[in-house]
Short mmCIF file of C-alpha atoms and ligand atoms in Angstrom, two decimals:
data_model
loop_
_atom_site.label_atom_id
_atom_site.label_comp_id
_atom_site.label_asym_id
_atom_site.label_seq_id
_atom_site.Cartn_x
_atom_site.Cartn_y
_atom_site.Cartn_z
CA UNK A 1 -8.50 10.25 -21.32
CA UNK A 2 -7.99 6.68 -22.51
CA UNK A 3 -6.14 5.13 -19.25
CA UNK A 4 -8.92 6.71 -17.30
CA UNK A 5 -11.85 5.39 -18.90
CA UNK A 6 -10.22 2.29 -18.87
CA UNK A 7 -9.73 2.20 -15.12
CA UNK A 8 -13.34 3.69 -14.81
CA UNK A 9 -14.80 0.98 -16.94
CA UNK A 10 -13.47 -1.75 -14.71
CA UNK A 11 -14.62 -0.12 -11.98
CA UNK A 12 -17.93 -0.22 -13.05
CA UNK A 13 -17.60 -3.95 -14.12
CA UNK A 14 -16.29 -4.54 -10.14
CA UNK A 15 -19.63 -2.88 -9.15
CA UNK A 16 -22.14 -4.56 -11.32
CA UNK A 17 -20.50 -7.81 -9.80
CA UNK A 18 -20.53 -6.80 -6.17
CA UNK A 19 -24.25 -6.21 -5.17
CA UNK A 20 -23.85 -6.50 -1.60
CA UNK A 21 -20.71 -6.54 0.71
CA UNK A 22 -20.38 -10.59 0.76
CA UNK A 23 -20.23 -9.83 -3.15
CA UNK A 24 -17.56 -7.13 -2.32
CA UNK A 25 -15.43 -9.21 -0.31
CA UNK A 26 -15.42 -12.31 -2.53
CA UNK A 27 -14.30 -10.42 -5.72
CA UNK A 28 -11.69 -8.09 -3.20
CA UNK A 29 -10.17 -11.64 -2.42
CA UNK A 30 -10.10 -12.69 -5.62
CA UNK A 31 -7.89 -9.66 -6.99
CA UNK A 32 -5.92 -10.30 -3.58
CA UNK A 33 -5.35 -14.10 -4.59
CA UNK A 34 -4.01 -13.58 -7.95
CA UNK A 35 -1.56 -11.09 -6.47
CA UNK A 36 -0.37 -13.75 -4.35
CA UNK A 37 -1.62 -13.04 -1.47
CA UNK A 38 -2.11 -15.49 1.37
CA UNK A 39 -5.78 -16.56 3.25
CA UNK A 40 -5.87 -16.13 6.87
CA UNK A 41 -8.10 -17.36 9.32
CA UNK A 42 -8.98 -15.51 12.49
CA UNK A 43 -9.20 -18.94 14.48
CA UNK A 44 -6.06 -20.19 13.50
CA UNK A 45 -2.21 -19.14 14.57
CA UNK A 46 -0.71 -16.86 12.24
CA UNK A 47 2.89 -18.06 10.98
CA UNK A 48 3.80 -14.60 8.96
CA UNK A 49 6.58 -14.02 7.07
CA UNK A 50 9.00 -10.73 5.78
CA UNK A 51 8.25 -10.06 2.50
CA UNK A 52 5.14 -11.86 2.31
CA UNK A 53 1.24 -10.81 1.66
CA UNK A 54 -1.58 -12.06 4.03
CA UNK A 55 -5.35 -10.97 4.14
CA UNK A 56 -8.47 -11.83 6.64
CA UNK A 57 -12.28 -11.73 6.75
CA UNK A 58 -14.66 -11.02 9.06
CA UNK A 59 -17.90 -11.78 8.55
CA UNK A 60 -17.12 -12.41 5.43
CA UNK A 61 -18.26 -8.56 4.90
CA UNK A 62 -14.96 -6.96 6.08
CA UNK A 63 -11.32 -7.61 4.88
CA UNK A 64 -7.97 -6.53 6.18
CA UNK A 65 -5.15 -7.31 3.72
CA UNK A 66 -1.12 -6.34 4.33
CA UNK A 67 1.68 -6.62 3.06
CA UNK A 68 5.20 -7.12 4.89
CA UNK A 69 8.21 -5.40 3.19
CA UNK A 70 11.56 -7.41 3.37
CA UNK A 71 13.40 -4.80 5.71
CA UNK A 72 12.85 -3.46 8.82
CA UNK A 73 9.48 -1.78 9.37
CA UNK A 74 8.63 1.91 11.35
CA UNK A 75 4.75 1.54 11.29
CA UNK A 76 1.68 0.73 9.36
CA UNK A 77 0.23 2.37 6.56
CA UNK A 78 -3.08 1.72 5.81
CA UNK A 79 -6.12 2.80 3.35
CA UNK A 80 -9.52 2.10 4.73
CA UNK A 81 -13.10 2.05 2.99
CA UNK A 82 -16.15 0.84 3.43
CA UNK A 83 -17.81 -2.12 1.52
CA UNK A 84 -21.53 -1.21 2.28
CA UNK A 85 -24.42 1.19 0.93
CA UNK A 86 -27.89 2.32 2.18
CA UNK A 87 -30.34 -0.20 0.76
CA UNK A 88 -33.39 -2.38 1.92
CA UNK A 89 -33.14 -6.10 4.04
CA UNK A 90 -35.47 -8.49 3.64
CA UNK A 91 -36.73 -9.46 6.58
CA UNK A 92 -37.54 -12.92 7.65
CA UNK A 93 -40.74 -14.41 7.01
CA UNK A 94 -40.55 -12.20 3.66
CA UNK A 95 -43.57 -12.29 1.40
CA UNK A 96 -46.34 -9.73 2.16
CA UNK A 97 -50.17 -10.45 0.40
CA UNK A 98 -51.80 -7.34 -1.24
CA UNK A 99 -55.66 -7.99 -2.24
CA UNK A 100 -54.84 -11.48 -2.68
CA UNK A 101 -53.56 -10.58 -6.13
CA UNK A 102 -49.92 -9.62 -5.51
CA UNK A 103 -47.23 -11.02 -3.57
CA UNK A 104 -44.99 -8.56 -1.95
CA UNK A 105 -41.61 -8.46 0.20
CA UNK A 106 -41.38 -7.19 3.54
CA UNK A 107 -38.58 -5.34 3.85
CA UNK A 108 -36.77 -2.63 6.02
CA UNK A 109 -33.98 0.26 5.58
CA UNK A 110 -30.12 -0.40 6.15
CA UNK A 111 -28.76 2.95 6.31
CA UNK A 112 -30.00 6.45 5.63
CA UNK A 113 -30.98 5.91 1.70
CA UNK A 114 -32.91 8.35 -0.90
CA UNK A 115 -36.11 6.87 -1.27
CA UNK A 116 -37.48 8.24 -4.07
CA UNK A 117 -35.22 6.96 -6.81
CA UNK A 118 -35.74 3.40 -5.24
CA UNK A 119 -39.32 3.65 -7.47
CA UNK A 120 -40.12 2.33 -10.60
CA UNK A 121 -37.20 0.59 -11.50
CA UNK A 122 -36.06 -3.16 -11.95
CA UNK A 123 -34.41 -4.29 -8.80
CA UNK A 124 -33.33 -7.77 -7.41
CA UNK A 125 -32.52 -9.58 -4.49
CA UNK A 126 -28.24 -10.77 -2.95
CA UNK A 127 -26.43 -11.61 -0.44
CA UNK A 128 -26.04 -14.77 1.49
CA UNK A 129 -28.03 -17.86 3.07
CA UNK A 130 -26.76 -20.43 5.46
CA UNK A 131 -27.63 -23.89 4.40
CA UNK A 132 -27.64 -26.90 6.77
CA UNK A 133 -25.66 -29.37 4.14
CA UNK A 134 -25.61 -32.59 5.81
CA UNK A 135 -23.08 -32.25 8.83
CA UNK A 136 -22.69 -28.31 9.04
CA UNK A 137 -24.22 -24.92 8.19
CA UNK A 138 -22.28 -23.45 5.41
CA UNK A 139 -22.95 -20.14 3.88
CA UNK A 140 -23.92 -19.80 0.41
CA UNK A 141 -23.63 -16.31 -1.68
CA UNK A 142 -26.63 -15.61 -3.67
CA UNK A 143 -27.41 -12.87 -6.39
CA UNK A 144 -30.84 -13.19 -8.22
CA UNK A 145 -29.02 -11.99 -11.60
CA UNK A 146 -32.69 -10.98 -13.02
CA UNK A 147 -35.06 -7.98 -13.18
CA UNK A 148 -37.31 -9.86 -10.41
CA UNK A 149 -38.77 -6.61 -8.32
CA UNK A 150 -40.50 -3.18 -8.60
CA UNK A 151 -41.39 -0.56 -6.17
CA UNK A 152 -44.68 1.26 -7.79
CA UNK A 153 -44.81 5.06 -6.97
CA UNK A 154 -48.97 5.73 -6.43
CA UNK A 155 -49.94 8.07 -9.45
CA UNK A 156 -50.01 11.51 -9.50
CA UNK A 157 -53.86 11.46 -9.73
CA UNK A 158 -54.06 9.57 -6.17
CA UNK A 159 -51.23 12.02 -4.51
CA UNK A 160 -51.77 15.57 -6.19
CA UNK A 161 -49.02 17.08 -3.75
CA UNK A 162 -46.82 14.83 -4.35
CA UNK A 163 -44.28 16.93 -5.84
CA UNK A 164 -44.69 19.56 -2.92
CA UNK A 165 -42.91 17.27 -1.17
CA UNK A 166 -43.53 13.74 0.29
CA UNK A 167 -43.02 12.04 3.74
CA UNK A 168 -41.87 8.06 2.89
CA UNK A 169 -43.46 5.29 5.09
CA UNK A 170 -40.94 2.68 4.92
CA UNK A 171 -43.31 -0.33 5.60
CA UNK A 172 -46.30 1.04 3.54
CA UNK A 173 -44.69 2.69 0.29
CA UNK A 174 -41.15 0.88 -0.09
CA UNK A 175 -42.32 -2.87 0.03
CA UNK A 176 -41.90 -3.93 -3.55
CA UNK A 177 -43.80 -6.76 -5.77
CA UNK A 178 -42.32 -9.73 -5.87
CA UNK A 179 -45.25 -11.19 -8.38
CA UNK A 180 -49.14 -11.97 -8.71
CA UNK A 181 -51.02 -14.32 -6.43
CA UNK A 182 -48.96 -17.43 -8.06
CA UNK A 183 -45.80 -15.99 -6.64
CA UNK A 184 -47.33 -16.57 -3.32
CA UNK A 185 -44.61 -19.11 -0.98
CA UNK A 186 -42.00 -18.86 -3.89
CA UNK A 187 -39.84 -16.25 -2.32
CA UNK A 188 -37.44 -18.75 -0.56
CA UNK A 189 -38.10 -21.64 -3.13
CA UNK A 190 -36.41 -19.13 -5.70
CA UNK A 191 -33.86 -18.44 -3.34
CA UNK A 192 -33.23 -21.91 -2.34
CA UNK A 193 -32.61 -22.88 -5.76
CA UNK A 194 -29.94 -20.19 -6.50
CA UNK A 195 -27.91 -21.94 -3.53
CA UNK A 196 -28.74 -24.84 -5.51
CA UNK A 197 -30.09 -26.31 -1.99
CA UNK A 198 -33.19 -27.37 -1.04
CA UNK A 199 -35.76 -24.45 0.90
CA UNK A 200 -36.05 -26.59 4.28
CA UNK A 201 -31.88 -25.95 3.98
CA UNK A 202 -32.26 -22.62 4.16
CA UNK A 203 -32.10 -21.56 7.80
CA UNK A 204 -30.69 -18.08 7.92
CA UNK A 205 -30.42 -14.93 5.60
CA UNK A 206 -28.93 -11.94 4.79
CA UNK A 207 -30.60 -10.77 1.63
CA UNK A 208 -31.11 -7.10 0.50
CA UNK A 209 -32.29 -5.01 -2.41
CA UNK A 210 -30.34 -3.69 -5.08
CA UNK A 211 -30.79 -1.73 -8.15
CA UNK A 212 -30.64 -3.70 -11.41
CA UNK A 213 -28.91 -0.71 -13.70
CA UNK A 214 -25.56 -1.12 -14.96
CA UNK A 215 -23.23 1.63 -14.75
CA UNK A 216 -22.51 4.20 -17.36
CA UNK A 217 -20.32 6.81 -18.90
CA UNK A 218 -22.61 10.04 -19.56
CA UNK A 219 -22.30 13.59 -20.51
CA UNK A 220 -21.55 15.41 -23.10
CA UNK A 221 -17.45 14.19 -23.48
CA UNK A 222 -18.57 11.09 -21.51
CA UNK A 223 -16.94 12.77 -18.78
CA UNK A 224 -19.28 11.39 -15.90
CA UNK A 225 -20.21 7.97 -14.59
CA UNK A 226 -23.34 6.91 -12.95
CA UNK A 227 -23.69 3.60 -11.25
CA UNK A 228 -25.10 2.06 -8.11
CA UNK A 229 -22.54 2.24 -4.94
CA UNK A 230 -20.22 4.44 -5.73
CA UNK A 231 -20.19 5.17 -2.04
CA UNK A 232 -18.08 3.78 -1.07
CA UNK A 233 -16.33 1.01 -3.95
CA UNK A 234 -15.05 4.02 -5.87
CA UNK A 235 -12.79 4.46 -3.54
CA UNK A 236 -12.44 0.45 -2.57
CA UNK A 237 -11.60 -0.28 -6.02
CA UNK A 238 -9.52 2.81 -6.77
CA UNK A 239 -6.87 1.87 -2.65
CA UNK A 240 -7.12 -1.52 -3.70
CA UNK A 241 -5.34 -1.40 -7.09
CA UNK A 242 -3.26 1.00 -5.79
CA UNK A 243 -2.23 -1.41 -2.93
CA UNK A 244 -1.68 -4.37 -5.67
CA UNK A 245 0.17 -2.52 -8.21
CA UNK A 246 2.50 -0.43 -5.37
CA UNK A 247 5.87 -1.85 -5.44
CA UNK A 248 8.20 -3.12 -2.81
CA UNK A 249 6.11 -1.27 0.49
CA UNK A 250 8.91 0.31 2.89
CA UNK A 251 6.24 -0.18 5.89
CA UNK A 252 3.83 -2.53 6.49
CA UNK A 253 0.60 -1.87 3.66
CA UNK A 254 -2.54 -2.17 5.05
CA UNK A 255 -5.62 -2.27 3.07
CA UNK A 256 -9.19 -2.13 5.02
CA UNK A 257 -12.44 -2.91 3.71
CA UNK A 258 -14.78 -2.22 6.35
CA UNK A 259 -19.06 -3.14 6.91
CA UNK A 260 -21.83 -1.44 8.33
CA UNK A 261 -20.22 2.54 8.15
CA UNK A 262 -23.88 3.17 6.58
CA UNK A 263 -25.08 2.13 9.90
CA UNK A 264 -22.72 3.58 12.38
CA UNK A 265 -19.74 1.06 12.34
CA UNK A 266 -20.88 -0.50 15.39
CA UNK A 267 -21.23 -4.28 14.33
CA UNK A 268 -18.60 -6.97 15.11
CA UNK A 269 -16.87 -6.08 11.42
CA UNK A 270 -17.47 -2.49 11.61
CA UNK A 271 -14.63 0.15 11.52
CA UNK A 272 -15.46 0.69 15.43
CA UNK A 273 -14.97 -3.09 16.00
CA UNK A 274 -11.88 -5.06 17.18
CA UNK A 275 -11.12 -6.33 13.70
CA UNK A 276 -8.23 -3.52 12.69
CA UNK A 277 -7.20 -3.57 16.25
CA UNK A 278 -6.85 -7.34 16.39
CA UNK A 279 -5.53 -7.69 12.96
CA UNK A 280 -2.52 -4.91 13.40
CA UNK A 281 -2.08 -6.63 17.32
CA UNK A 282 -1.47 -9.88 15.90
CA UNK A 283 0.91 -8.71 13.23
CA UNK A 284 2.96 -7.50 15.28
CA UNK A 285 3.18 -10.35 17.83
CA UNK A 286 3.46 -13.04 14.78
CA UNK A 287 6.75 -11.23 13.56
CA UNK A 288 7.87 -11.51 16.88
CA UNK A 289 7.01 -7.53 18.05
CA UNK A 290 6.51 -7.06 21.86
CA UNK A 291 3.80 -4.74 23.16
CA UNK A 292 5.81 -1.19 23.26
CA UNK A 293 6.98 -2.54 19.81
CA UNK A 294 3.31 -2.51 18.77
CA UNK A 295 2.96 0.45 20.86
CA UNK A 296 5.74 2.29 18.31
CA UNK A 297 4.35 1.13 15.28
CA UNK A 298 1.20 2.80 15.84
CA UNK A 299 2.73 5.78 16.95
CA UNK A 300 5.01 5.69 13.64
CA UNK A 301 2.12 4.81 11.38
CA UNK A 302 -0.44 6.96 8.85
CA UNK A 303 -4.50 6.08 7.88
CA UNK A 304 -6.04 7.37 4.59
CA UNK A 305 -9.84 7.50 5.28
CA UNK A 306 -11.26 7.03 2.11
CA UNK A 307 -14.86 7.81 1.44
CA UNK A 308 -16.87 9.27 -0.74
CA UNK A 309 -17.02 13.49 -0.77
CA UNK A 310 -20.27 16.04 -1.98
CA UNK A 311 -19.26 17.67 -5.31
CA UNK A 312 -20.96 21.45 -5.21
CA UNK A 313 -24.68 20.21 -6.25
CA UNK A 314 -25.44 21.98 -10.32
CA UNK A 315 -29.01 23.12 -9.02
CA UNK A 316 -28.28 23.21 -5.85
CA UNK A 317 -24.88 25.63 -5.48
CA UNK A 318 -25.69 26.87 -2.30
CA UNK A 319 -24.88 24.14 -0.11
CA UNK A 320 -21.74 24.04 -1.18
CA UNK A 321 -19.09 25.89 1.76
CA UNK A 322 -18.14 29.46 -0.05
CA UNK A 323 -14.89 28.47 -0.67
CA UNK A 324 -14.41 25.07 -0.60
CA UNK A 325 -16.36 23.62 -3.29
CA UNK A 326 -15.49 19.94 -5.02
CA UNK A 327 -15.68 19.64 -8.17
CA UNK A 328 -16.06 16.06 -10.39
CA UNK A 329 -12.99 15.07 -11.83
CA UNK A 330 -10.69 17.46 -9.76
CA UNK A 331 -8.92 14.94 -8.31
CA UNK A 332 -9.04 13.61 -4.44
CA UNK A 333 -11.31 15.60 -2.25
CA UNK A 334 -9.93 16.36 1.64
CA UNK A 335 -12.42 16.31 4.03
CA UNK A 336 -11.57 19.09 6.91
CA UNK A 337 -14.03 19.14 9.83
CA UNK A 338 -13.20 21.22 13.36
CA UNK A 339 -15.41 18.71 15.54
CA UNK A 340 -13.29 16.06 14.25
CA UNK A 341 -15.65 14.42 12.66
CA UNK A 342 -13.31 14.12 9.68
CA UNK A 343 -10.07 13.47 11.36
CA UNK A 344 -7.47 15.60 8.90
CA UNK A 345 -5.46 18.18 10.88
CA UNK A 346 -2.46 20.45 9.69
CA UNK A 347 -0.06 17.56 10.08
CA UNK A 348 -2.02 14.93 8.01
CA UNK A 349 -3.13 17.31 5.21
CA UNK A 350 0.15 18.14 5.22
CA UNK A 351 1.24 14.67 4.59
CA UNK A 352 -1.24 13.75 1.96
CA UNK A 353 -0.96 17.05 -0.35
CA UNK A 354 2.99 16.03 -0.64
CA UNK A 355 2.01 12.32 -1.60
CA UNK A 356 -0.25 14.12 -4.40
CA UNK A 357 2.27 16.24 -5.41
CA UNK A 358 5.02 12.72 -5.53
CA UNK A 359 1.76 11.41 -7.82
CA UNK A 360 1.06 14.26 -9.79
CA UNK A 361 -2.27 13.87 -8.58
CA UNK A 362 -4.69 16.89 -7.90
CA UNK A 363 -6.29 17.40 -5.02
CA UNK A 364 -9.18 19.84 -3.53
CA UNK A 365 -10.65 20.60 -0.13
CA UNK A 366 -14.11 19.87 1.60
CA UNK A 367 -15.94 21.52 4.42
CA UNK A 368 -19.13 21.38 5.60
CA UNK A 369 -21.31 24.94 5.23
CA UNK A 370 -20.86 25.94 8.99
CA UNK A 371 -24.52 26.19 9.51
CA UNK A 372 -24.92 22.14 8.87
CA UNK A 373 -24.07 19.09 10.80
CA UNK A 374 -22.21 16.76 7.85
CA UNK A 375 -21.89 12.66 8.43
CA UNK A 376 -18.81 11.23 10.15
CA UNK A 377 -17.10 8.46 8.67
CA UNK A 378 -14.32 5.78 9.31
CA UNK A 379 -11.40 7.67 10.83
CA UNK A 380 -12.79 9.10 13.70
CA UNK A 381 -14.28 5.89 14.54
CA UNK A 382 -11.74 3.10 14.17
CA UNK A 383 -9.12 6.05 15.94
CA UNK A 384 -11.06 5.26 18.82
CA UNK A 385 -9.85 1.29 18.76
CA UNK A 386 -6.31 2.10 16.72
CA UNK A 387 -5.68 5.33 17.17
CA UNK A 388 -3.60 6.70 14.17
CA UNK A 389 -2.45 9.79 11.99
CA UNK A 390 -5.13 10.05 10.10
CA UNK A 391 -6.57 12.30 6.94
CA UNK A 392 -9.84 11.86 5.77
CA UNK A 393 -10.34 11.96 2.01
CA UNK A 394 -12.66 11.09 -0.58
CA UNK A 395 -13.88 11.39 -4.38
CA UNK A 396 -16.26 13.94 -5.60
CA UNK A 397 -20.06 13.08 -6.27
CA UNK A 398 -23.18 13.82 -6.58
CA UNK A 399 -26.88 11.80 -5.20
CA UNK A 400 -25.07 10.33 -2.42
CA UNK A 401 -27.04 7.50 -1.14
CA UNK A 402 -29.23 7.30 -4.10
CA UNK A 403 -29.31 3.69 -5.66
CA UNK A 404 -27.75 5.34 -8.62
CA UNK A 405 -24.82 7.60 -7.53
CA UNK A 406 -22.55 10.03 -10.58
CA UNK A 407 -19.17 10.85 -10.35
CA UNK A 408 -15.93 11.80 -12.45
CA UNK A 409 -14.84 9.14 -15.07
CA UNK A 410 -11.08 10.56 -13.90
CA UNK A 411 -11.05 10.48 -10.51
CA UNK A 412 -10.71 6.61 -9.61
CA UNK A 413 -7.39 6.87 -11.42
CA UNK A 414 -6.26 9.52 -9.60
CA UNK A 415 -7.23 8.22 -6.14
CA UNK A 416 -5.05 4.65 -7.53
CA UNK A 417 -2.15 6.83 -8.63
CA UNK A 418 -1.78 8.62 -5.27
CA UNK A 419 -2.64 5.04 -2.96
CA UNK A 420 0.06 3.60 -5.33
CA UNK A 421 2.60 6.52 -4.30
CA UNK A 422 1.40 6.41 -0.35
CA UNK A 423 2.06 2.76 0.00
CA UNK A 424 5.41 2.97 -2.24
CA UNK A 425 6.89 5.57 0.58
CA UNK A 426 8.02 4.98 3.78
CA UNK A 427 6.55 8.26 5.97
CA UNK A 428 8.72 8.67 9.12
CA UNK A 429 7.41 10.79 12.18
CA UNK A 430 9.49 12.00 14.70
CA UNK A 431 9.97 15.05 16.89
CA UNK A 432 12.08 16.51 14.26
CA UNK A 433 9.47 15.96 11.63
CA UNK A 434 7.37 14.16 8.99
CA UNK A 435 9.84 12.55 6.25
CA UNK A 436 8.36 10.90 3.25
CA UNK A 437 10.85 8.73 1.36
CA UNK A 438 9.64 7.56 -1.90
CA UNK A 439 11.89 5.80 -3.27
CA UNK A 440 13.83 7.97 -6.27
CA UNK A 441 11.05 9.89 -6.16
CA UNK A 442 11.96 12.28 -3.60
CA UNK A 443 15.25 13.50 -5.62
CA UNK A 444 13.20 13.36 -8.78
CA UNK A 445 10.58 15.78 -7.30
CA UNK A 446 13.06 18.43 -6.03
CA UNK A 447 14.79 18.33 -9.28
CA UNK A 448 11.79 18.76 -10.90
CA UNK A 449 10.57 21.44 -8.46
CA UNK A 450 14.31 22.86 -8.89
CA UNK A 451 13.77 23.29 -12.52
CA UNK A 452 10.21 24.79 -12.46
ZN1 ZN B 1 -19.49 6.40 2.37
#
């Protein structure tokens, strides 16, 4: 269990450091950077080079990073995730009076979040201000690293039914206290300061909400973790170290860190936007491809999905699918659904369970019960810009969309073991078939399969 509490540990240390998805981004380019890979700018003209390793933001919210193997290439093969989870924004002009004795924040839903759990706990306030410094705006990244806000629950004496079952009013019961009557005009003064900048410098925001609890190994062999956003930086961290660790890439590696899937993927960053699109486009033209080259390297190429799955629920067994019912710690999760909301199909699944058998990496299957609608994710949605093999796939957990999410302590190993092996192989599609070369690997496995 060692190397996987290890890998889980840092994984919780990536979290508690990435509040919101400017957080995400910065430390994701940071672990890009010291693995030599290069800053692009989507302004400028891309000069890339063979052999080489580029990344670019958007939005600073979304990142795209690749790599470009030495030889000739036969398509892309990418890992996407998302960077975002359902929270609360605070909205401009954000303090709120209550009986003139408490100052309170106005603030509204991004995504579709539990509510309850939000209660009673220490929260704070990230994400990023633009500051007028002198000749430009510049954007400043801000994290209030302090219990500074609670959302009261009413007492059971003033709502009797209460645990009947409860109907939230975002504006009335989720705007939280921000301080007494003294606290009153100190919102942005507090927030100007963290920019080190002066309030009248402020002149845009995107703050938000986020829960103040660290993460943490529980159970009775520590074999869970808990910890805010595990939708969807589990599986962020686990592709990413994957992608930095894989060796010598046989097609081009893409890694995609997308915004806004908690909202629909419709933004300018978003999954359904240009940005993967643009990015692959470009690629190819900088290394000299014309468009039916493009063209053939998205027919040629393979997407891993990656987002978070529903482990079968302790209490709540029955809304688990008969038979296929994640468990914690069982390794990668594949998400089937026939509407195609999940994108995986008999020739993708088929692709993936080989790459976890090349890992030694277990894997497990997801459906929805048949008599309810489950969320779609990134695959479906960026296949309608890019449109590529895809599988959709994801690690099992349970309170998704609560501010404080549990999961396996093994399975972020597992889903960098088998990223590791994906972008290590070169996967070949033709009419003749799907071949996955991995390097050795491939006569290692059949001997091993040989001898078994
Ligand atoms: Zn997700």
């Amino acid at each position: 269990m060692e190397q996987f509490y290890a890998e889980s540990e840092k994984l919780l240390q990536f979290i508690a450091q990435s509040p919101t998805s400017f957080h995400v981004i910065k430390n994701v380019e940071e672990q890009l950077k010291s693995g030599g890979f290069l800053a692009l700018e989507e302004h400028q003209a891309w000069n890339l080079e063979r052999g080489k390793s580029y990344y670019v933001t958007r939005n600073s919210s979304s990142l795209i990073a690749f790599q470009i193997p030495e030889q000739s290439y036969q398509g892309f093969q990418l890992i996407s995730s998302h960077t975002d989870s359902p929270c609360f924004k605070v909205k401009e002009l954000p303090e709120l009076d209550a009986d003139k004795k408490y100052t309170k924040l106005n603030v509204e839903k991004y995504g579709g979040m539990l509510m309850a759990p939000w209660f009673d706990r220490p929260l704070s306030v990230a994400g990023r201000v633009m500051v007028w410094a002198g000749d430009r705006i510049r954007q400043v990244l801000v994290n209030i690293d302090r219990d500074l806000l609670m959302i009261p629950n009413l007492a059971i004496h003033m709502n009797r039914k209460v645990n009947e079952g409860y109907a939230y009013n975002a504006q009335v019961d989720l705007c939280p206290v921000f301080g007494d009557e003294t606290a009153k005009d100190s919102f942005l003064k507090l927030i100007a300061e963290e920019a080190g900048v002066d309030k009248k410098q402020i002149y845009g925001m995107d703050l938000f909400l986020y829960n103040r609890q660290r993460g943490t190994f529980w159970g009775a062999g520590n074999e869970f973790i808990a910890s805010p956003r595990l939708d969807d930086l589990q599986c962020l961290y686990g592709s990413l170290q994957g992608f930095l660790e894989a060796d010598a890439p046989q097609n081009i590696s893409v890694l995609c860190a997308f915004d806004n899937e908690e909202t629909g993927s419709v933004s300018r960053q978003g999954a359904g936007s240009t940005f993967l699109v643009d990015t692959l486009s470009r690629m190819n033209e900088a290394l000299g491809g014309s468009g039916e080259d493009y063209r053939r390297l998205l027919a040629g190429s393979f997407m891993i999905s990656a987002d978070n799955a529903h482990a079968v629920h302790p209490n709540h067994q029955e809304m688990a699918d008969p038979a296929n019912r994640p468990q914690m710690n069982h390794g990668i999760v594949i998400k089937y659904n026939a509407d195609q909301k999940y994108t995986t199909d008999a020739v993708s699944t088929a692709v993936f369970r080989r790459l976890c058998e090349y890992a030694d990496v277990p894997y497990q299957t997801y459906a929805n019960r048949s008599d309810m609608a489950g969320g779609s994710t990134l695959g479906n949605i960026s296949n309608t810009q890019a449109s590529l093999r895809c599988v959709d796939i994801g690690l099992a957990q349970l309170a998704m969309h609560s501010p404080y999410e549990m999961a396996g302590a093994k399975d972020v190993l597992y889903l960098k073991q088998v990223s590791k092996t994906f972008y290590e192989s070169r996967i070949g599609i033709s009419h003749e078939g799907i071949k996955i070369e991995t390097r050795e690997q491939e006569s290692a496995f059949m001997d091993k399969k040989q001898n078994t």
